XYZ file of C-alpha atoms in Angstrom:
275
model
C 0.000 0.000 0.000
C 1.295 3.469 -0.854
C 1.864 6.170 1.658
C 3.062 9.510 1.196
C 6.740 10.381 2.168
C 6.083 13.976 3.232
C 3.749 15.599 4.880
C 3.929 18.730 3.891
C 3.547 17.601 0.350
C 0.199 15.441 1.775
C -0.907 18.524 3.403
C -0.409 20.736 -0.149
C -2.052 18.039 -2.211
C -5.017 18.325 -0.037
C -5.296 21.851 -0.052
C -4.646 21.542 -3.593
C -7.273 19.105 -4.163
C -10.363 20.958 -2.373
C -9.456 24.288 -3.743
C -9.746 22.961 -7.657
C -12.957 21.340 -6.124
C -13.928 24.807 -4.730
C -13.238 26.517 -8.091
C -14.648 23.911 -10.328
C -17.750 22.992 -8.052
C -19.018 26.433 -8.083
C -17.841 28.294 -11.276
C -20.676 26.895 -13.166
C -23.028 28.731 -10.780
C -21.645 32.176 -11.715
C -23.745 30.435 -15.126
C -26.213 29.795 -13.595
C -26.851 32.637 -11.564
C -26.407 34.680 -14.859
C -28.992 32.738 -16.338
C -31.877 33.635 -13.235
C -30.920 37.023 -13.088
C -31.531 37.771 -16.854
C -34.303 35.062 -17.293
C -32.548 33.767 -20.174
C -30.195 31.362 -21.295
C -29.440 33.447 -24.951
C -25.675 33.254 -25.649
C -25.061 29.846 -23.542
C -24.893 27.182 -26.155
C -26.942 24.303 -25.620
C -24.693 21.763 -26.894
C -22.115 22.463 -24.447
C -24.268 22.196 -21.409
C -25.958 18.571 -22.828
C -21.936 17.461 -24.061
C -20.809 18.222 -20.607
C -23.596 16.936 -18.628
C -23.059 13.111 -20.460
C -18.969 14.040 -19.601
C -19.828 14.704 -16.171
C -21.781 11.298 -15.635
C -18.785 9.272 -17.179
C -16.425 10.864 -15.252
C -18.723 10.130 -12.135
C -18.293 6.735 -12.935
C -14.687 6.445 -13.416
C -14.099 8.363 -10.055
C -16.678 6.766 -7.615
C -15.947 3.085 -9.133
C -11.900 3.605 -8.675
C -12.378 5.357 -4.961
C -14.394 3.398 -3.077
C -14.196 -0.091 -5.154
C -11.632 -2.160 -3.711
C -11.808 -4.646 -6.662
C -11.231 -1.930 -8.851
C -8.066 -0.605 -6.986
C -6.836 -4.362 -6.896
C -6.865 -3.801 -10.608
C -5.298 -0.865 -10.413
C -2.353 -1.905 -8.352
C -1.784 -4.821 -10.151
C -1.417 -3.170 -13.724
C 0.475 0.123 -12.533
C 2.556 -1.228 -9.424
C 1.484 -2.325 -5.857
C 3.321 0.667 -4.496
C 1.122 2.971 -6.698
C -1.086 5.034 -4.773
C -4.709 5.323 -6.427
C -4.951 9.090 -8.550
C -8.022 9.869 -7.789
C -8.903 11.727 -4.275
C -12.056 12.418 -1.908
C -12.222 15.693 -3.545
C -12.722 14.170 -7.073
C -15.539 11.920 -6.347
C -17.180 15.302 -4.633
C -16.454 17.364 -7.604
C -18.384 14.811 -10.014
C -20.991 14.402 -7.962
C -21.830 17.959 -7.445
C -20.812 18.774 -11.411
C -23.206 16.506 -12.480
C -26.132 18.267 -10.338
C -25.358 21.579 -11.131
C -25.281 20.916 -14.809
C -28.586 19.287 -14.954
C -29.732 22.371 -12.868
C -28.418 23.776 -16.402
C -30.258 21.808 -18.430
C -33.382 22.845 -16.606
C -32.792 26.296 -16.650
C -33.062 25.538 -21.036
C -36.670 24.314 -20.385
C -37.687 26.951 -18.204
C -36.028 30.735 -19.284
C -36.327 32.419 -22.593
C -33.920 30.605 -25.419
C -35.210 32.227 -28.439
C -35.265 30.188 -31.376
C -31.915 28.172 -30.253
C -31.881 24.194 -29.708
C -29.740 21.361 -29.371
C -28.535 20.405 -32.823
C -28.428 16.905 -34.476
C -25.007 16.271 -34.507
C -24.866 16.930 -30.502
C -27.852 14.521 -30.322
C -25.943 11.866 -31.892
C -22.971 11.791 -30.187
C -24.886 11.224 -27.137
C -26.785 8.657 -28.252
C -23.431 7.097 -29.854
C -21.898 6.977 -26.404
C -24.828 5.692 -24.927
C -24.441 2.788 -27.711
C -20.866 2.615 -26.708
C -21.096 2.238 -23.108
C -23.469 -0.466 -23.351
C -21.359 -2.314 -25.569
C -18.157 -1.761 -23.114
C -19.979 -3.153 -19.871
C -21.225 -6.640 -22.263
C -17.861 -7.374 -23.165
C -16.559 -6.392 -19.480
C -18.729 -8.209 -17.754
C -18.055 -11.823 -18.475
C -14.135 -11.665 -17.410
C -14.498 -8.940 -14.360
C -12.692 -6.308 -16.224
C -14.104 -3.380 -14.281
C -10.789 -1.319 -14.539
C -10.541 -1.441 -18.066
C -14.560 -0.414 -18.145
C -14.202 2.553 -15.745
C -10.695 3.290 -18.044
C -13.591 3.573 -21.282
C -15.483 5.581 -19.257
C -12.824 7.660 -18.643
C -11.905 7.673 -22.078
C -15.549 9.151 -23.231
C -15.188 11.756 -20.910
C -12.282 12.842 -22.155
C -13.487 12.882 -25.570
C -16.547 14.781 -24.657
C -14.251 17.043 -22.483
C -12.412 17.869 -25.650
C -15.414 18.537 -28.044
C -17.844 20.241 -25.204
C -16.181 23.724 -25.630
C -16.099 23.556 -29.456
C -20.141 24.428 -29.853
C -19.583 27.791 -27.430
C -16.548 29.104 -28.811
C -18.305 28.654 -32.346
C -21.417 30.168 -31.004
C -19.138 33.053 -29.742
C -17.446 33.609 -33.129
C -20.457 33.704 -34.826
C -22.551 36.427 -32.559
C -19.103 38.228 -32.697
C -20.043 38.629 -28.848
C -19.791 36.577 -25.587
C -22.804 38.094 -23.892
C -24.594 35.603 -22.352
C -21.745 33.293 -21.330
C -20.567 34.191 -18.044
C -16.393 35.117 -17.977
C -16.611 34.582 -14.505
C -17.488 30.866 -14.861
C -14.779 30.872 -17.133
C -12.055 32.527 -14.664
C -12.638 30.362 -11.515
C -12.691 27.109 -13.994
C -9.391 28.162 -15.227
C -8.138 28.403 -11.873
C -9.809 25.306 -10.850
C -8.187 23.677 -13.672
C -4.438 25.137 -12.849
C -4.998 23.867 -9.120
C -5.690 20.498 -10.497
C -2.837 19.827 -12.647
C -0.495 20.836 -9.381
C -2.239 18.777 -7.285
C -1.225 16.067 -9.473
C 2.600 17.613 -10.013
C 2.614 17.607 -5.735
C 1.689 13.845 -5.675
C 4.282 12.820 -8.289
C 6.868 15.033 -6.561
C 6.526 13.321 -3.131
C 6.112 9.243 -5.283
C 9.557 10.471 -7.341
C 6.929 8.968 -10.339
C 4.509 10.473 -13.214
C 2.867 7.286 -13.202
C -0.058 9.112 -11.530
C -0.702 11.760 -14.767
C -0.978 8.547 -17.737
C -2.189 6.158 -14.740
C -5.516 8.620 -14.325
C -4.459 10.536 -18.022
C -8.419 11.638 -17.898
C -7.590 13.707 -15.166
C -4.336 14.605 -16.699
C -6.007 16.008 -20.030
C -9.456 17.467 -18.258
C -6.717 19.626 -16.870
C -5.052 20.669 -19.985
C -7.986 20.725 -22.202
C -10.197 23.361 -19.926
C -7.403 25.668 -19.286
C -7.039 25.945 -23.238
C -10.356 26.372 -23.686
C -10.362 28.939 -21.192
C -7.866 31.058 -22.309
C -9.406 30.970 -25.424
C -12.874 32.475 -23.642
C -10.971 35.552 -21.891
C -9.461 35.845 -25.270
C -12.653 36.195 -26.922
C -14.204 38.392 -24.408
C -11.326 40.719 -23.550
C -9.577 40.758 -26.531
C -11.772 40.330 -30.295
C -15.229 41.464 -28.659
C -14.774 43.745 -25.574
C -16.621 46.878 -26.847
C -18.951 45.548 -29.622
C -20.120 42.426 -27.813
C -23.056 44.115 -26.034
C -24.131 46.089 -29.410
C -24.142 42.541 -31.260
C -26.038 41.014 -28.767
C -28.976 42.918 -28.623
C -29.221 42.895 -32.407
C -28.836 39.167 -31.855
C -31.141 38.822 -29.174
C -33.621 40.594 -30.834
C -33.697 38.570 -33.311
C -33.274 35.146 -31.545
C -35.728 36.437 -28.626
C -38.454 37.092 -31.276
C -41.545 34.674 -30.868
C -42.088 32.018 -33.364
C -45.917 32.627 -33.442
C -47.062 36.918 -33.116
C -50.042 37.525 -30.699
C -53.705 37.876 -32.178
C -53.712 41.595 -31.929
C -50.902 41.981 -33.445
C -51.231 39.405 -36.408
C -54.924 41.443 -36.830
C -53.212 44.788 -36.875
C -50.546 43.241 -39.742
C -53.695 42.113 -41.461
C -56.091 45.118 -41.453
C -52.802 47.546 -42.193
């Protein structure tokens, strides 16, 4: 069983650990709190927010099966070393768990505040409905020989994927409106942070092993890490640097438009009519 060798490095990688849970547990409610206070969800794309809620739930897996499964960590141990101590921490199971609530608390925000014409496209259908298909087909074929490590490894794998292709549909949307109004660079800030904290907390716990087998051991993690902070800079980019003046001009000539109902009112369709 592996211990740690210092415990000041222990006592880093835990404050490490909870502050990237912090950061990355509550960033998405700057979103959300954007979304009550302007009724509306115009400007957050809907794709992301459906891509990252099926990430979230794989990543759930991986992290609550490896923690508290002591089969699994048997698995573990015996592919990457007996002395290997297991990469994921108590404040990774919390973060999924309470990233997977608060983006379904997204998701109902969509149903309930004004979204203009805006809806989740085909393509962002399919893909969930191809990992669906996927995961299915992963837990037959792991079932009949015990391989849960390899399973919660695929899992990991998807949400990895889906990390990388979850930002694409915002940063598009973005580009397009020539305006991040809407999407809340606040969100983006403490996820950037939460995603710097992360990657140390990972550099601390190879530091104090004298091993990196902890960054491709749990390389979900490992890219999560790298992929959001890109994606990030990339976001205060966009808002600070190509749209910082014009964003809110665009978006009310966008929101007009998008915010205009599908069907017009009696009176006024009569008033059309009679003109």
């Amino acid at each position: 069983m592996a211990s740690w060798n210092s415990i000041s490095l222990e006592i880093t990688y835990q404050v490490f650990g909870w502050l990237a849970f912090f950061c990355l547990s509550f960033c998405f409610y700057l979103q959300l709190l954007l979304n009550y206070t302007r009724k509306s969800v115009v400007g957050l794309n809907f794709d992301f927010v459906v891509l990252n809620l099926m990430k979230q739930s794989c990543y759930l897996v991986y992290n609550a099966s490896l923690f508290f499964s002591p089969v699994i960590q048997r698995q573990y141990r015996a592919k990457y070393g007996y002395g290997a101590m297991i990469p994921v921490a108590a404040n990774d199971v919390a973060l999924s768990i309470h990233a997977v609530l608060s983006k379904a608390i997204g998701a109902f925000q969509i149903l309930i505040h004004e979204r203009g014409s805006q809806k989740i496209s085909k393509t962002c259908i399919a893909i969930n409905s191809a990992v669906l298909v996927v995961a299915v087909i992963c837990i037959i074929i792991a079932w009949p020989n015990n391989s849960w490590l390899w399973l919660i490894s695929m899992f990991n794998t998807i949400q990895v994927f889906m990390t990388a292709i979850k930002y694409i549909p915002q940063a598009f949307m973005n580009f397009k409106r020539k305006s991040t109004e809407g999407w809340s660079i606040y969100y983006v800030s403490l996820e950037l942070l939460g995603g710097v904290t992360n990657f140390a907390q990972m550099w601390v716990q190879s530091i104090d092993q004298g091993s990196f087998v902890n960054f491709y051991g749990n390389i979900g993690k490992t890219l999560l890490s790298l992929v959001a902070v890109f994606f990030d800079l990339l976001f205060i980019f966009q808002h600070y640097v190509l749209y910082p003046s014009k964003g809110v001009e665009n978006y009310s000539i966008a929101s007009k438009e998008n915010m205009e109902p599908l069907m017009k009112s009696f009176g006024e369709s009569s008033r059309v009519e009679n003109a």
